[in-house]
């Protein structure tokens, strides 16, 4: 994780995970927006571009709205932003379940991101072939460099991106960046970035907001390492920890004794 002036607010939980609790929902979304803007500026200044993988879910949607609204849209040099997705549902881009469509509808379609820099996952057909093409595309566009930022959520069953408990995508070979994944629980195909791809990224944020996330958050941060049961546990490495960004409602069951400080972005 690139270090910024909030690094003293971060609590290390284990050798792969850190947590920050910026405050209630509003403060936490504001923190996430500010983090995106800071990372984009930093990466564009350092390397000339900002390659980010977006995710689906309700929190990213709020962040996307905030980023593309009047207050924040001029704070990012969008012409230098390259958009990928961390996962996608097996639906066409105009379907309301599409993660691509969600980002566009939440305001990204109004930003001056060059069309040639927007790479949606084509998960609605030939998922195996299109997953291979997507990983080739990432390598080509970034010349083998890692993504700058991966934005993730966590489901109540511990899934992240479309890495669901006990599914095949959790066990693919180390060289795969993107794979198709059948999810029996919801009887559908998904396309998803793998641990290899996510854990190579320069920065990884996991958003956990709202009371509905309190139970799973407590489990994944306190239970022994078992990513087959809790896939989110496999995100983050000892060399490059993943940052959970948690609001007060989601944090209620985290051990009070851990002494989590609060911060503003
Ligand atoms: C998706 C996501 C998925 C999501 C979690 C959390 O395609 O749905 O990528 O992994 O991030 O399910 O979603 P919420 O933030 O809506 O709870």
XYZ file of N, CA and C and ligand atoms in Angstrom:
812
model
N 0.848 -1.211 0.000
C 0.000 0.000 0.000
C 0.875 1.250 0.000
N 0.608 2.185 -0.945
C 1.347 3.446 -0.967
C 1.016 4.169 0.349
N 2.020 4.770 0.959
C 1.788 5.395 2.262
C 1.369 6.857 2.107
N 0.289 7.225 2.773
C -0.154 8.610 2.762
C -0.321 9.076 4.189
N -0.838 10.289 4.356
C -0.838 10.853 5.705
C -1.830 10.202 6.659
N -2.569 9.217 6.194
C -3.460 8.518 7.118
C -2.840 7.214 7.602
N -1.577 6.945 7.250
C -1.019 5.633 7.565
C -0.951 5.377 9.076
N -0.922 6.447 9.896
C -0.892 6.222 11.345
C -2.256 5.797 11.888
N -3.293 5.849 11.063
C -4.638 5.430 11.495
C -4.898 3.954 11.179
N -3.954 3.329 10.483
C -4.168 1.951 10.028
C -3.732 0.965 11.108
N -4.590 -0.033 11.348
C -4.257 -1.075 12.314
C -3.933 -2.361 11.553
N -2.779 -2.942 11.869
C -2.411 -4.214 11.233
C -3.079 -5.344 12.001
N -3.823 -6.186 11.265
C -4.578 -7.263 11.907
C -3.787 -8.565 11.903
N -3.213 -8.885 10.747
C -2.383 -10.077 10.636
C -1.381 -9.795 9.522
N -0.646 -10.826 9.071
C 0.429 -10.515 8.122
C -0.065 -10.213 6.704
N -1.384 -10.254 6.483
C -1.910 -9.930 5.150
C -2.910 -8.784 5.135
N -3.381 -8.388 6.295
C -4.526 -7.466 6.319
C -4.348 -6.302 7.284
N -4.788 -5.130 6.803
C -4.822 -3.931 7.644
C -6.252 -3.402 7.636
N -6.597 -2.630 8.664
C -7.950 -2.070 8.750
C -7.866 -0.585 9.064
N -8.753 0.190 8.426
C -8.938 1.578 8.844
C -10.440 1.822 8.997
N -10.809 2.567 10.030
C -12.216 2.903 10.273
C -12.328 4.426 10.243
N -12.668 4.986 9.093
C -12.681 6.451 9.006
C -13.825 7.109 9.770
N -14.888 6.375 10.113
C -16.021 6.965 10.830
C -17.320 6.305 10.394
N -18.409 7.074 10.362
C -19.690 6.556 9.886
C -19.659 6.393 8.359
N -20.822 6.049 7.782
C -20.871 5.774 6.345
C -20.392 6.976 5.500
N -20.876 8.150 5.848
C -20.545 9.335 5.043
C -19.043 9.614 5.070
N -18.453 9.565 6.260
C -17.012 9.820 6.374
C -16.220 8.735 5.645
N -16.739 7.502 5.709
C -15.993 6.392 5.104
C -16.027 6.485 3.576
N -17.203 6.819 3.020
C -17.272 6.996 1.559
C -16.358 8.164 1.148
N -16.381 9.232 1.935
C -15.515 10.390 1.617
C -14.052 9.969 1.651
N -13.706 9.143 2.603
C -12.337 8.637 2.702
C -11.970 7.840 1.447
N -12.896 6.966 1.002
C -12.635 6.111 -0.178
C -12.434 6.976 -1.431
N -13.256 8.007 -1.546
C -13.133 8.902 -2.707
C -11.781 9.621 -2.656
N -11.444 10.116 -1.475
C -10.159 10.826 -1.331
C -8.984 9.885 -1.592
N -9.108 8.636 -1.167
C -8.029 7.664 -1.399
C -7.838 7.434 -2.895
N -8.948 7.271 -3.634
C -8.873 7.063 -5.087
C -8.157 8.260 -5.738
N -8.566 9.465 -5.337
C -7.991 10.673 -5.948
C -6.489 10.764 -5.649
N -6.127 10.463 -4.408
C -4.703 10.516 -4.033
C -3.891 9.487 -4.808
N -4.414 8.256 -4.874
C -3.682 7.207 -5.588
C -3.544 7.560 -7.057
N -4.631 8.061 -7.670
C -4.584 8.413 -9.092
C -3.518 9.489 -9.320
N -3.529 10.533 -8.511
C -2.554 11.619 -8.688
C -1.135 11.092 -8.528
N -0.943 10.284 -7.492
C 0.391 9.754 -7.214
C 0.896 8.888 -8.376
N 0.058 7.973 -8.845
C 0.492 7.042 -9.905
C 0.705 7.781 -11.224
N -0.165 8.737 -11.519
C -0.017 9.495 -12.779
C 1.276 10.321 -12.708
N 1.550 10.886 -11.558
C 2.788 11.647 -11.380
C 4.013 10.734 -11.531
N 3.949 9.541 -10.958
C 5.093 8.611 -10.981
C 5.294 7.941 -12.329
N 4.190 7.483 -12.944
C 4.328 6.620 -14.123
C 3.532 7.064 -15.334
N 2.740 8.105 -15.178
C 2.018 8.636 -16.338
C 0.637 8.044 -16.560
N 0.259 7.061 -15.754
C -1.088 6.495 -15.901
C -1.545 5.928 -14.566
N -2.858 5.646 -14.478
C -3.430 5.023 -13.285
C -4.308 3.874 -13.755
N -3.858 2.657 -13.520
C -4.604 1.465 -13.963
C -5.366 0.896 -12.779
N -6.686 0.939 -12.870
C -7.510 0.543 -11.730
C -8.520 -0.523 -12.149
N -8.743 -1.492 -11.265
C -9.779 -2.496 -11.497
C -10.978 -2.144 -10.621
N -12.107 -1.880 -11.263
C -13.335 -1.547 -10.537
C -14.052 -2.830 -10.134
N -14.939 -2.715 -9.145
C -15.725 -3.905 -8.804
C -17.202 -3.550 -8.809
N -18.032 -4.568 -8.681
C -19.458 -4.333 -8.543
C -19.766 -4.083 -7.079
N -21.044 -3.928 -6.766
C -21.409 -3.778 -5.363
C -21.892 -2.373 -5.053
N -22.564 -2.272 -3.908
C -23.225 -1.013 -3.558
C -22.249 0.083 -3.124
N -21.164 -0.287 -2.436
C -20.224 0.740 -1.980
C -19.455 1.353 -3.154
N -18.873 0.510 -4.049
C -18.223 1.105 -5.221
C -19.156 2.044 -5.981
N -20.419 1.681 -6.083
C -21.364 2.535 -6.811
C -21.403 3.944 -6.195
N -21.467 3.987 -4.868
C -21.486 5.306 -4.198
C -20.179 6.057 -4.429
N -19.087 5.303 -4.426
C -17.773 5.937 -4.657
C -17.712 6.488 -6.084
N -18.204 5.696 -7.047
C -18.176 6.149 -8.446
C -19.011 7.425 -8.606
N -20.164 7.456 -7.927
C -21.011 8.657 -8.014
C -20.269 9.871 -7.457
N -19.621 9.651 -6.344
C -18.874 10.742 -5.718
C -17.729 11.221 -6.598
N -17.024 10.274 -7.209
C -15.877 10.641 -8.049
C -16.307 11.406 -9.291
N -17.466 11.055 -9.829
C -17.867 11.702 -11.091
C -18.778 12.912 -10.874
N -19.082 13.218 -9.609
C -19.895 14.399 -9.309
C -19.086 15.686 -9.434
N -19.801 16.812 -9.384
C -19.189 18.136 -9.621
C -18.016 18.441 -8.682
N -18.127 17.974 -7.427
C -17.086 18.339 -6.452
C -15.742 17.678 -6.772
N -15.781 16.437 -7.253
C -14.527 15.682 -7.379
C -14.028 15.441 -8.797
N -14.892 15.578 -9.806
C -14.511 15.113 -11.146
C -13.277 15.810 -11.708
N -13.010 17.037 -11.272
C -11.858 17.765 -11.814
C -10.571 17.480 -11.041
N -10.660 16.588 -10.043
C -9.472 16.307 -9.222
C -8.640 15.154 -9.777
N -9.136 14.506 -10.832
C -8.412 13.372 -11.420
C -8.178 13.671 -12.899
N -6.974 13.342 -13.383
C -6.672 13.502 -14.809
C -7.192 12.244 -15.532
N -8.485 12.249 -15.835
C -9.155 11.039 -16.325
C -8.584 10.548 -17.640
N -7.965 11.421 -18.426
C -7.409 10.963 -19.714
C -6.281 9.971 -19.511
N -5.751 9.935 -18.294
C -4.639 9.013 -18.006
C -5.078 7.819 -17.150
N -6.371 7.657 -17.033
C -6.895 6.536 -16.236
C -7.227 5.368 -17.171
N -6.839 4.177 -16.757
C -7.147 2.961 -17.525
C -8.061 2.096 -16.658
N -9.234 1.773 -17.184
C -10.223 1.028 -16.398
C -10.287 -0.447 -16.772
N -10.123 -1.277 -15.761
C -10.397 -2.711 -15.882
C -11.485 -3.038 -14.863
N -11.919 -4.296 -14.868
C -12.886 -4.740 -13.846
C -12.316 -5.951 -13.116
N -12.611 -6.058 -11.814
C -12.109 -7.220 -11.072
C -13.010 -8.436 -11.273
N -14.276 -8.202 -11.641
C -15.140 -9.336 -11.974
C -16.349 -8.854 -12.770
N -17.023 -9.821 -13.366
C -18.210 -9.482 -14.147
C -19.187 -10.651 -14.145
N -20.460 -10.295 -14.233
C -21.533 -11.304 -14.334
C -21.706 -11.699 -15.793
N -22.327 -12.856 -16.043
C -22.466 -13.336 -17.430
C -23.689 -12.707 -18.094
N -23.597 -11.397 -18.247
C -24.697 -10.637 -18.865
C -24.096 -9.632 -19.846
N -24.871 -9.224 -20.864
C -24.368 -8.214 -21.794
C -24.203 -6.853 -21.102
N -23.425 -5.964 -21.722
C -23.075 -4.695 -21.054
C -24.249 -3.774 -20.770
N -25.391 -4.004 -21.448
C -26.528 -3.119 -21.182
C -27.491 -3.696 -20.144
N -27.159 -4.886 -19.608
C -28.038 -5.489 -18.587
C -27.870 -4.758 -17.260
N -28.941 -4.705 -16.483
C -28.819 -3.924 -15.246
C -27.927 -4.603 -14.206
N -27.663 -5.911 -14.363
C -26.748 -6.604 -13.431
C -25.279 -6.409 -13.815
N -25.022 -5.793 -14.960
C -23.635 -5.675 -15.435
C -22.820 -4.723 -14.563
N -21.645 -5.170 -14.137
C -20.770 -4.298 -13.342
C -20.240 -3.145 -14.195
N -20.024 -3.421 -15.475
C -19.595 -2.360 -16.404
C -20.681 -1.278 -16.473
N -21.917 -1.721 -16.690
C -23.013 -0.746 -16.804
C -23.184 0.052 -15.508
N -23.042 -0.645 -14.379
C -23.207 0.054 -13.095
C -22.224 1.222 -12.999
N -20.949 0.963 -13.338
C -19.937 2.040 -13.241
C -20.264 3.178 -14.212
N -20.683 2.801 -15.417
C -21.000 3.826 -16.415
C -22.206 4.651 -15.948
N -23.254 3.956 -15.475
C -24.464 4.659 -15.036
C -24.209 5.510 -13.788
N -23.250 5.067 -12.974
C -22.958 5.827 -11.747
C -22.154 7.094 -12.063
N -21.843 7.300 -13.328
C -21.198 8.563 -13.699
C -19.935 8.437 -14.520
N -19.356 7.237 -14.598
C -18.106 7.109 -15.339
C -18.278 7.412 -16.831
N -19.507 7.218 -17.350
C -19.717 7.499 -18.784
C -19.613 9.002 -19.067
N -19.691 9.824 -18.031
C -19.630 11.279 -18.250
C -18.201 11.823 -18.085
N -17.269 10.962 -17.723
C -15.893 11.417 -17.476
C -15.071 11.331 -18.770
N -14.055 12.184 -18.919
C -13.275 12.154 -20.159
C -12.221 11.039 -20.207
N -12.656 9.821 -19.919
C -11.731 8.677 -20.018
C -11.744 8.225 -21.476
N -10.566 8.154 -22.148
C -10.579 7.726 -23.554
C -11.233 6.348 -23.682
N -12.075 6.201 -24.693
C -12.756 4.910 -24.883
C -11.770 3.753 -24.997
N -10.604 4.046 -25.568
C -9.568 3.017 -25.737
C -8.946 2.591 -24.417
N -9.300 3.279 -23.331
C -8.753 2.931 -22.007
C -9.775 2.211 -21.137
N -10.917 1.854 -21.714
C -11.967 1.212 -20.908
C -12.133 -0.233 -21.361
N -11.809 -1.156 -20.466
C -11.799 -2.574 -20.840
C -12.778 -3.362 -19.988
N -13.975 -3.538 -20.504
C -14.952 -4.330 -19.771
C -14.652 -5.814 -19.958
N -15.070 -6.631 -18.998
C -14.939 -8.084 -19.141
C -16.125 -8.588 -19.951
N -15.817 -9.349 -20.998
C -16.892 -9.890 -21.828
C -17.255 -11.274 -21.281
N -18.084 -11.288 -20.251
C -18.366 -12.551 -19.552
C -19.638 -13.222 -20.046
N -20.328 -12.557 -20.981
C -21.632 -13.089 -21.394
C -21.528 -14.221 -22.410
N -20.335 -14.388 -23.000
C -20.184 -15.512 -23.934
C -18.756 -16.039 -23.878
N -18.597 -17.315 -24.219
C -17.286 -17.981 -24.239
C -16.411 -17.546 -23.049
N -16.873 -17.762 -21.822
C -16.142 -17.240 -20.658
C -14.688 -17.714 -20.566
N -14.437 -18.970 -20.978
C -13.074 -19.482 -20.852
C -12.134 -18.728 -21.797
N -12.583 -18.614 -23.054
C -11.768 -17.936 -24.074
C -11.632 -16.442 -23.728
N -12.724 -15.826 -23.342
C -12.675 -14.387 -23.061
C -11.878 -14.054 -21.793
N -11.834 -14.989 -20.851
C -10.993 -14.767 -19.657
C -9.523 -14.753 -20.079
N -9.149 -15.683 -20.966
C -7.749 -15.729 -21.438
C -7.415 -14.457 -22.222
N -8.378 -14.007 -23.037
C -8.142 -12.781 -23.811
C -8.005 -11.576 -22.872
N -8.786 -11.575 -21.805
C -8.744 -10.436 -20.872
C -7.393 -10.390 -20.156
N -6.873 -11.541 -19.772
C -5.579 -11.503 -19.074
C -4.453 -11.100 -20.032
N -4.599 -11.504 -21.303
C -3.617 -11.107 -22.324
C -3.661 -9.573 -22.506
N -4.879 -9.064 -22.514
C -5.086 -7.623 -22.663
C -4.432 -6.842 -21.513
N -4.611 -7.333 -20.285
C -3.998 -6.655 -19.131
C -2.482 -6.614 -19.319
N -1.903 -7.761 -19.669
C -0.453 -7.825 -19.846
C 0.015 -6.897 -20.950
N -0.742 -6.872 -22.053
C -0.336 -6.017 -23.181
C -0.440 -4.544 -22.816
N -1.584 -4.157 -22.263
C -1.810 -2.730 -21.977
C -0.851 -2.210 -20.920
N -0.493 -3.049 -19.954
C 0.383 -2.590 -18.865
C 1.821 -3.073 -19.049
N 2.104 -3.678 -20.185
C 3.448 -4.224 -20.481
C 3.964 -5.068 -19.316
N 3.092 -5.855 -18.742
C 3.512 -6.762 -17.664
C 3.576 -6.111 -16.289
N 3.342 -4.792 -16.209
C 3.370 -4.109 -14.897
C 2.091 -4.461 -14.123
N 2.145 -4.351 -12.791
C 0.931 -4.648 -12.015
C -0.113 -3.544 -12.127
N -1.336 -3.874 -11.769
C -2.375 -2.841 -11.641
C -1.981 -1.894 -10.509
N -2.392 -0.639 -10.621
C -2.098 0.311 -9.551
C -3.045 0.142 -8.380
N -4.292 -0.226 -8.676
C -5.292 -0.237 -7.612
C -6.379 -1.244 -7.956
N -6.728 -2.080 -6.994
C -7.875 -2.973 -7.153
C -8.879 -2.630 -6.045
N -10.118 -2.317 -6.470
C -11.197 -1.976 -5.525
C -12.056 -3.231 -5.354
N -12.239 -3.671 -4.117
C -13.004 -4.900 -3.891
C -14.066 -4.697 -2.825
N -15.083 -5.558 -2.859
C -16.062 -5.621 -1.779
C -15.919 -6.978 -1.103
N -16.753 -7.220 -0.129
C -16.792 -8.555 0.496
C -18.255 -8.926 0.708
N -18.605 -10.129 0.250
C -19.982 -10.597 0.407
C -20.184 -11.208 1.786
N -21.437 -11.431 2.164
C -21.715 -11.969 3.501
C -21.240 -13.403 3.665
N -20.907 -14.073 2.542
C -20.329 -15.424 2.613
C -18.807 -15.384 2.503
N -18.223 -14.191 2.500
C -16.763 -14.074 2.432
C -16.208 -14.031 1.021
N -17.074 -13.996 -0.001
C -16.536 -13.915 -1.367
C -16.040 -12.502 -1.642
N -15.149 -12.437 -2.616
C -14.719 -11.131 -3.102
C -14.516 -11.248 -4.601
N -14.664 -10.134 -5.326
C -14.747 -10.188 -6.788
C -15.720 -11.340 -7.099
N -15.367 -12.288 -7.997
C -16.220 -13.481 -8.122
C -15.444 -14.718 -7.694
N -14.656 -14.540 -6.640
C -13.974 -15.652 -5.973
C -14.896 -16.097 -4.847
N -15.719 -17.094 -5.145
C -16.718 -17.581 -4.175
C -16.163 -18.780 -3.403
N -16.678 -19.021 -2.165
C -16.198 -20.151 -1.363
C -16.256 -21.464 -2.143
N -15.196 -22.226 -2.002
C -15.107 -23.589 -2.550
C -15.348 -23.654 -4.061
N -14.926 -22.654 -4.790
C -15.068 -22.716 -6.255
C -13.701 -22.860 -6.909
N -13.761 -23.246 -8.169
C -12.561 -23.590 -8.935
C -11.571 -22.424 -9.069
N -12.082 -21.202 -9.150
C -11.196 -20.043 -9.365
C -10.228 -19.820 -8.197
N -10.508 -20.429 -7.048
C -9.615 -20.268 -5.894
C -8.362 -21.117 -6.045
N -8.393 -22.034 -7.019
C -7.298 -23.005 -7.122
C -6.680 -23.052 -8.511
N -6.701 -21.959 -9.229
C -6.123 -21.973 -10.578
C -4.608 -21.844 -10.475
N -3.923 -22.163 -11.592
C -2.464 -22.105 -11.547
C -2.010 -20.656 -11.392
N -0.827 -20.517 -10.805
C -0.313 -19.195 -10.403
C -0.153 -18.207 -11.551
N -0.061 -18.742 -12.789
C 0.180 -17.826 -13.911
C -1.111 -17.209 -14.454
N -2.268 -17.660 -13.965
C -3.536 -17.108 -14.476
C -3.897 -15.809 -13.757
N -4.288 -14.805 -14.556
C -4.692 -13.512 -13.987
C -6.211 -13.363 -13.933
N -6.877 -13.992 -14.918
C -8.336 -13.874 -15.037
C -8.874 -15.246 -15.429
N -9.929 -15.683 -14.781
C -10.521 -16.978 -15.130
C -12.052 -16.897 -15.123
N -12.648 -17.873 -15.796
C -14.095 -18.060 -15.702
C -14.343 -18.845 -14.416
N -15.495 -18.653 -13.811
C -15.759 -19.364 -12.559
C -17.231 -19.719 -12.476
N -17.524 -21.017 -12.379
C -18.913 -21.412 -12.181
C -19.214 -21.372 -10.682
N -20.330 -20.740 -10.328
C -20.687 -20.590 -8.910
C -21.985 -21.359 -8.657
N -21.871 -22.614 -8.142
C -23.058 -23.458 -7.964
C -24.142 -22.800 -7.113
N -23.716 -22.107 -6.064
C -24.663 -21.475 -5.144
C -25.680 -20.573 -5.856
N -25.213 -19.869 -6.900
C -26.137 -18.992 -7.625
C -26.334 -19.496 -9.056
N -25.825 -20.715 -9.300
C -26.021 -21.420 -10.566
C -25.708 -20.533 -11.782
N -24.534 -19.942 -11.760
C -24.190 -19.058 -12.873
C -22.681 -18.981 -13.079
N -22.297 -18.575 -14.301
C -20.885 -18.331 -14.600
C -20.543 -16.892 -14.268
N -19.348 -16.677 -13.820
C -18.797 -15.341 -13.625
C -17.417 -15.303 -14.268
N -16.894 -14.103 -14.444
C -15.489 -13.959 -14.804
C -14.839 -13.182 -13.670
N -13.612 -13.563 -13.309
C -13.004 -12.915 -12.142
C -11.491 -12.823 -12.251
N -10.928 -11.763 -11.688
C -9.483 -11.726 -11.489
C -9.137 -12.771 -10.441
N -7.915 -13.310 -10.533
C -7.462 -14.338 -9.591
C -6.676 -13.683 -8.449
N -6.317 -14.499 -7.469
C -5.438 -14.006 -6.402
C -4.124 -13.482 -6.985
N -3.597 -14.187 -7.995
C -2.304 -13.761 -8.578
C -2.395 -12.321 -9.054
N -3.462 -12.016 -9.781
C -3.631 -10.680 -10.347
C -3.883 -9.650 -9.237
N -4.799 -9.975 -8.344
C -5.175 -9.018 -7.283
C -3.989 -8.763 -6.353
N -3.309 -9.835 -5.964
C -2.242 -9.667 -4.974
C -0.972 -9.042 -5.540
N -0.882 -8.976 -6.864
C 0.274 -8.291 -7.467
C 0.041 -6.782 -7.517
N -1.202 -6.353 -7.358
C -1.523 -4.927 -7.512
C -0.780 -4.087 -6.472
N -0.479 -2.850 -6.855
C 0.259 -1.977 -5.937
C -0.574 -1.614 -4.710
N -1.885 -1.520 -4.878
C -2.784 -1.157 -3.768
C -4.079 -1.944 -3.894
N -4.544 -2.458 -2.784
C -5.820 -3.184 -2.784
C -6.676 -2.645 -1.638
N -7.907 -2.215 -1.966
C -8.840 -1.775 -0.923
C -10.033 -2.714 -0.910
N -10.461 -3.084 0.289
C -11.651 -3.928 0.454
C -12.663 -3.096 1.242
N -13.790 -2.779 0.619
C -14.790 -1.945 1.268
C -15.772 -2.815 2.041
N -15.972 -2.512 3.318
C -16.958 -3.237 4.128
C -17.735 -2.197 4.927
N -18.909 -1.866 4.437
C -19.706 -0.810 5.070
C -21.091 -1.335 5.419
N -21.606 -0.908 6.566
C -22.973 -1.247 6.954
C -23.027 -2.411 7.924
N -24.098 -2.439 8.722
C -24.254 -3.463 9.758
C -24.273 -4.877 9.174
N -24.719 -5.003 7.922
C -24.785 -6.316 7.274
C -23.418 -6.956 7.065
N -22.358 -6.187 7.230
C -21.004 -6.735 7.029
C -20.299 -7.064 8.347
N -20.956 -6.734 9.482
C -20.283 -6.872 10.779
C -19.885 -8.326 11.072
N -20.800 -9.255 10.810
C -20.537 -10.646 11.176
C -19.422 -11.253 10.334
N -19.497 -11.051 9.011
C -18.478 -11.668 8.145
C -17.114 -11.024 8.390
N -17.126 -9.739 8.666
C -15.865 -9.048 8.917
C -15.171 -9.619 10.150
N -15.951 -9.818 11.204
C -15.379 -10.384 12.421
C -14.806 -11.771 12.128
N -15.560 -12.573 11.350
C -15.089 -13.933 11.050
C -13.793 -13.908 10.252
N -13.782 -13.163 9.151
C -12.604 -13.255 8.271
C -11.356 -12.680 8.940
N -11.573 -11.766 9.882
C -10.402 -11.173 10.530
C -9.987 -11.917 11.801
N -10.794 -12.896 12.229
C -10.406 -13.597 13.453
C -10.217 -15.104 13.260
N -10.852 -15.682 12.243
C -10.738 -17.132 12.041
C -9.382 -17.481 11.421
N -8.931 -18.742 11.627
C -7.682 -19.178 10.998
C -7.749 -19.031 9.470
N -6.595 -18.876 8.847
C -6.497 -18.651 7.402
C -7.070 -19.848 6.641
N -8.181 -19.629 5.941
C -8.851 -20.703 5.204
C -9.611 -20.083 4.024
N -8.861 -19.645 3.004
C -9.514 -18.930 1.904
C -10.518 -19.760 1.115
N -10.469 -21.089 1.240
C -11.468 -21.903 0.556
C -12.857 -21.642 1.165
N -12.870 -21.355 2.448
C -14.126 -21.029 3.145
C -14.418 -19.533 3.081
N -13.377 -18.726 3.300
C -13.518 -17.258 3.273
C -12.552 -16.700 2.228
N -12.960 -16.659 0.951
C -12.022 -16.250 -0.106
C -11.333 -14.907 0.133
N -12.006 -13.985 0.799
C -11.398 -12.664 1.019
C -10.101 -12.786 1.829
N -9.989 -13.831 2.654
C -8.759 -13.982 3.448
C -7.517 -14.131 2.570
N -7.693 -14.625 1.345
C -6.545 -14.845 0.451
C -6.093 -13.583 -0.266
N -6.787 -12.477 -0.059
C -6.392 -11.199 -0.659
C -5.426 -10.505 0.302
N -4.290 -10.061 -0.254
C -3.250 -9.443 0.571
C -2.119 -10.432 0.781
N -0.905 -9.907 0.889
C 0.269 -10.750 1.112
C 1.116 -10.095 2.209
N 2.054 -10.840 2.785
C 2.909 -10.227 3.808
C 3.695 -9.030 3.261
N 4.054 -9.086 1.988
C 4.826 -7.978 1.389
C 3.928 -6.812 1.005
N 2.657 -7.077 0.795
C 1.755 -6.066 0.254
C 0.365 -6.297 0.859
N 0.158 -5.722 2.020
C -1.101 -6.002 2.739
C -2.293 -5.329 2.071
N -3.460 -5.970 2.169
C -4.698 -5.382 1.653
C -5.330 -4.554 2.770
N -5.918 -3.422 2.386
C -6.517 -2.514 3.384
C -8.039 -2.652 3.398
N -8.579 -3.130 4.520
C -10.031 -3.113 4.715
C -10.428 -1.697 5.115
N -11.374 -1.107 4.372
C -11.903 0.209 4.746
C -13.317 -0.030 5.279
N -13.490 0.242 6.563
C -14.657 -0.240 7.302
C -15.355 0.941 7.969
N -16.681 0.972 7.906
C -17.366 2.042 8.641
C -17.756 1.547 10.044
N -18.231 2.468 10.872
C -18.489 2.114 12.274
C -19.523 1.002 12.417
N -20.549 0.992 11.546
C -21.568 -0.052 11.646
C -20.999 -1.438 11.353
N -20.106 -1.516 10.407
C -19.509 -2.816 10.065
C -18.476 -3.238 11.093
N -17.960 -2.269 11.844
C -16.855 -2.548 12.770
C -17.307 -2.956 14.169
N -18.649 -2.968 14.401
C -19.106 -3.139 15.788
C -18.614 -4.421 16.463
N -18.357 -5.468 15.663
C -17.961 -6.731 16.308
C -16.450 -6.935 16.346
N -15.708 -5.986 15.763
C -14.252 -6.133 15.837
C -13.838 -5.876 17.288
N -12.836 -6.590 17.710
C -12.458 -6.515 19.133
C -12.205 -5.086 19.581
N -12.921 -4.676 20.595
C -12.732 -3.326 21.127
C -11.292 -3.154 21.594
N -10.711 -4.249 22.104
C -9.358 -4.168 22.656
C -8.300 -3.853 21.600
N -8.661 -4.022 20.308
C -7.659 -3.751 19.274
C -7.351 -2.268 19.167
N -8.232 -1.427 19.779
C -7.959 0.002 19.825
C -7.919 0.663 18.477
N -8.953 0.484 17.675
C -8.973 1.118 16.366
C -9.158 2.622 16.496
N -8.230 3.398 15.983
C -8.451 4.837 15.980
C -9.356 5.233 14.825
N -9.925 6.424 14.850
C -10.732 6.932 13.740
C -9.933 8.000 13.023
N -10.285 8.234 11.753
C -9.553 9.285 11.040
C -10.445 9.964 10.036
N -10.005 11.111 9.551
C -10.649 11.734 8.403
C -9.652 11.699 7.273
N -10.146 11.541 6.037
C -9.214 11.381 4.901
C -8.375 12.635 4.727
C -20.127 -8.223 -7.626
C -18.938 -7.861 -6.796
C -18.930 -8.578 -5.467
C -19.273 -7.518 -4.428
C -19.654 -8.101 -3.089
C -20.072 -7.033 -2.095
O -19.998 -8.365 -8.800
O -21.197 -8.300 -7.022
O -17.792 -7.651 -7.408
O -17.781 -9.250 -5.134
O -18.187 -6.643 -4.258
O -20.702 -8.993 -3.294
O -21.145 -6.332 -2.614
P -21.892 -5.194 -1.801
O -20.904 -4.076 -1.630
O -23.064 -4.793 -2.672
O -22.315 -5.798 -0.528
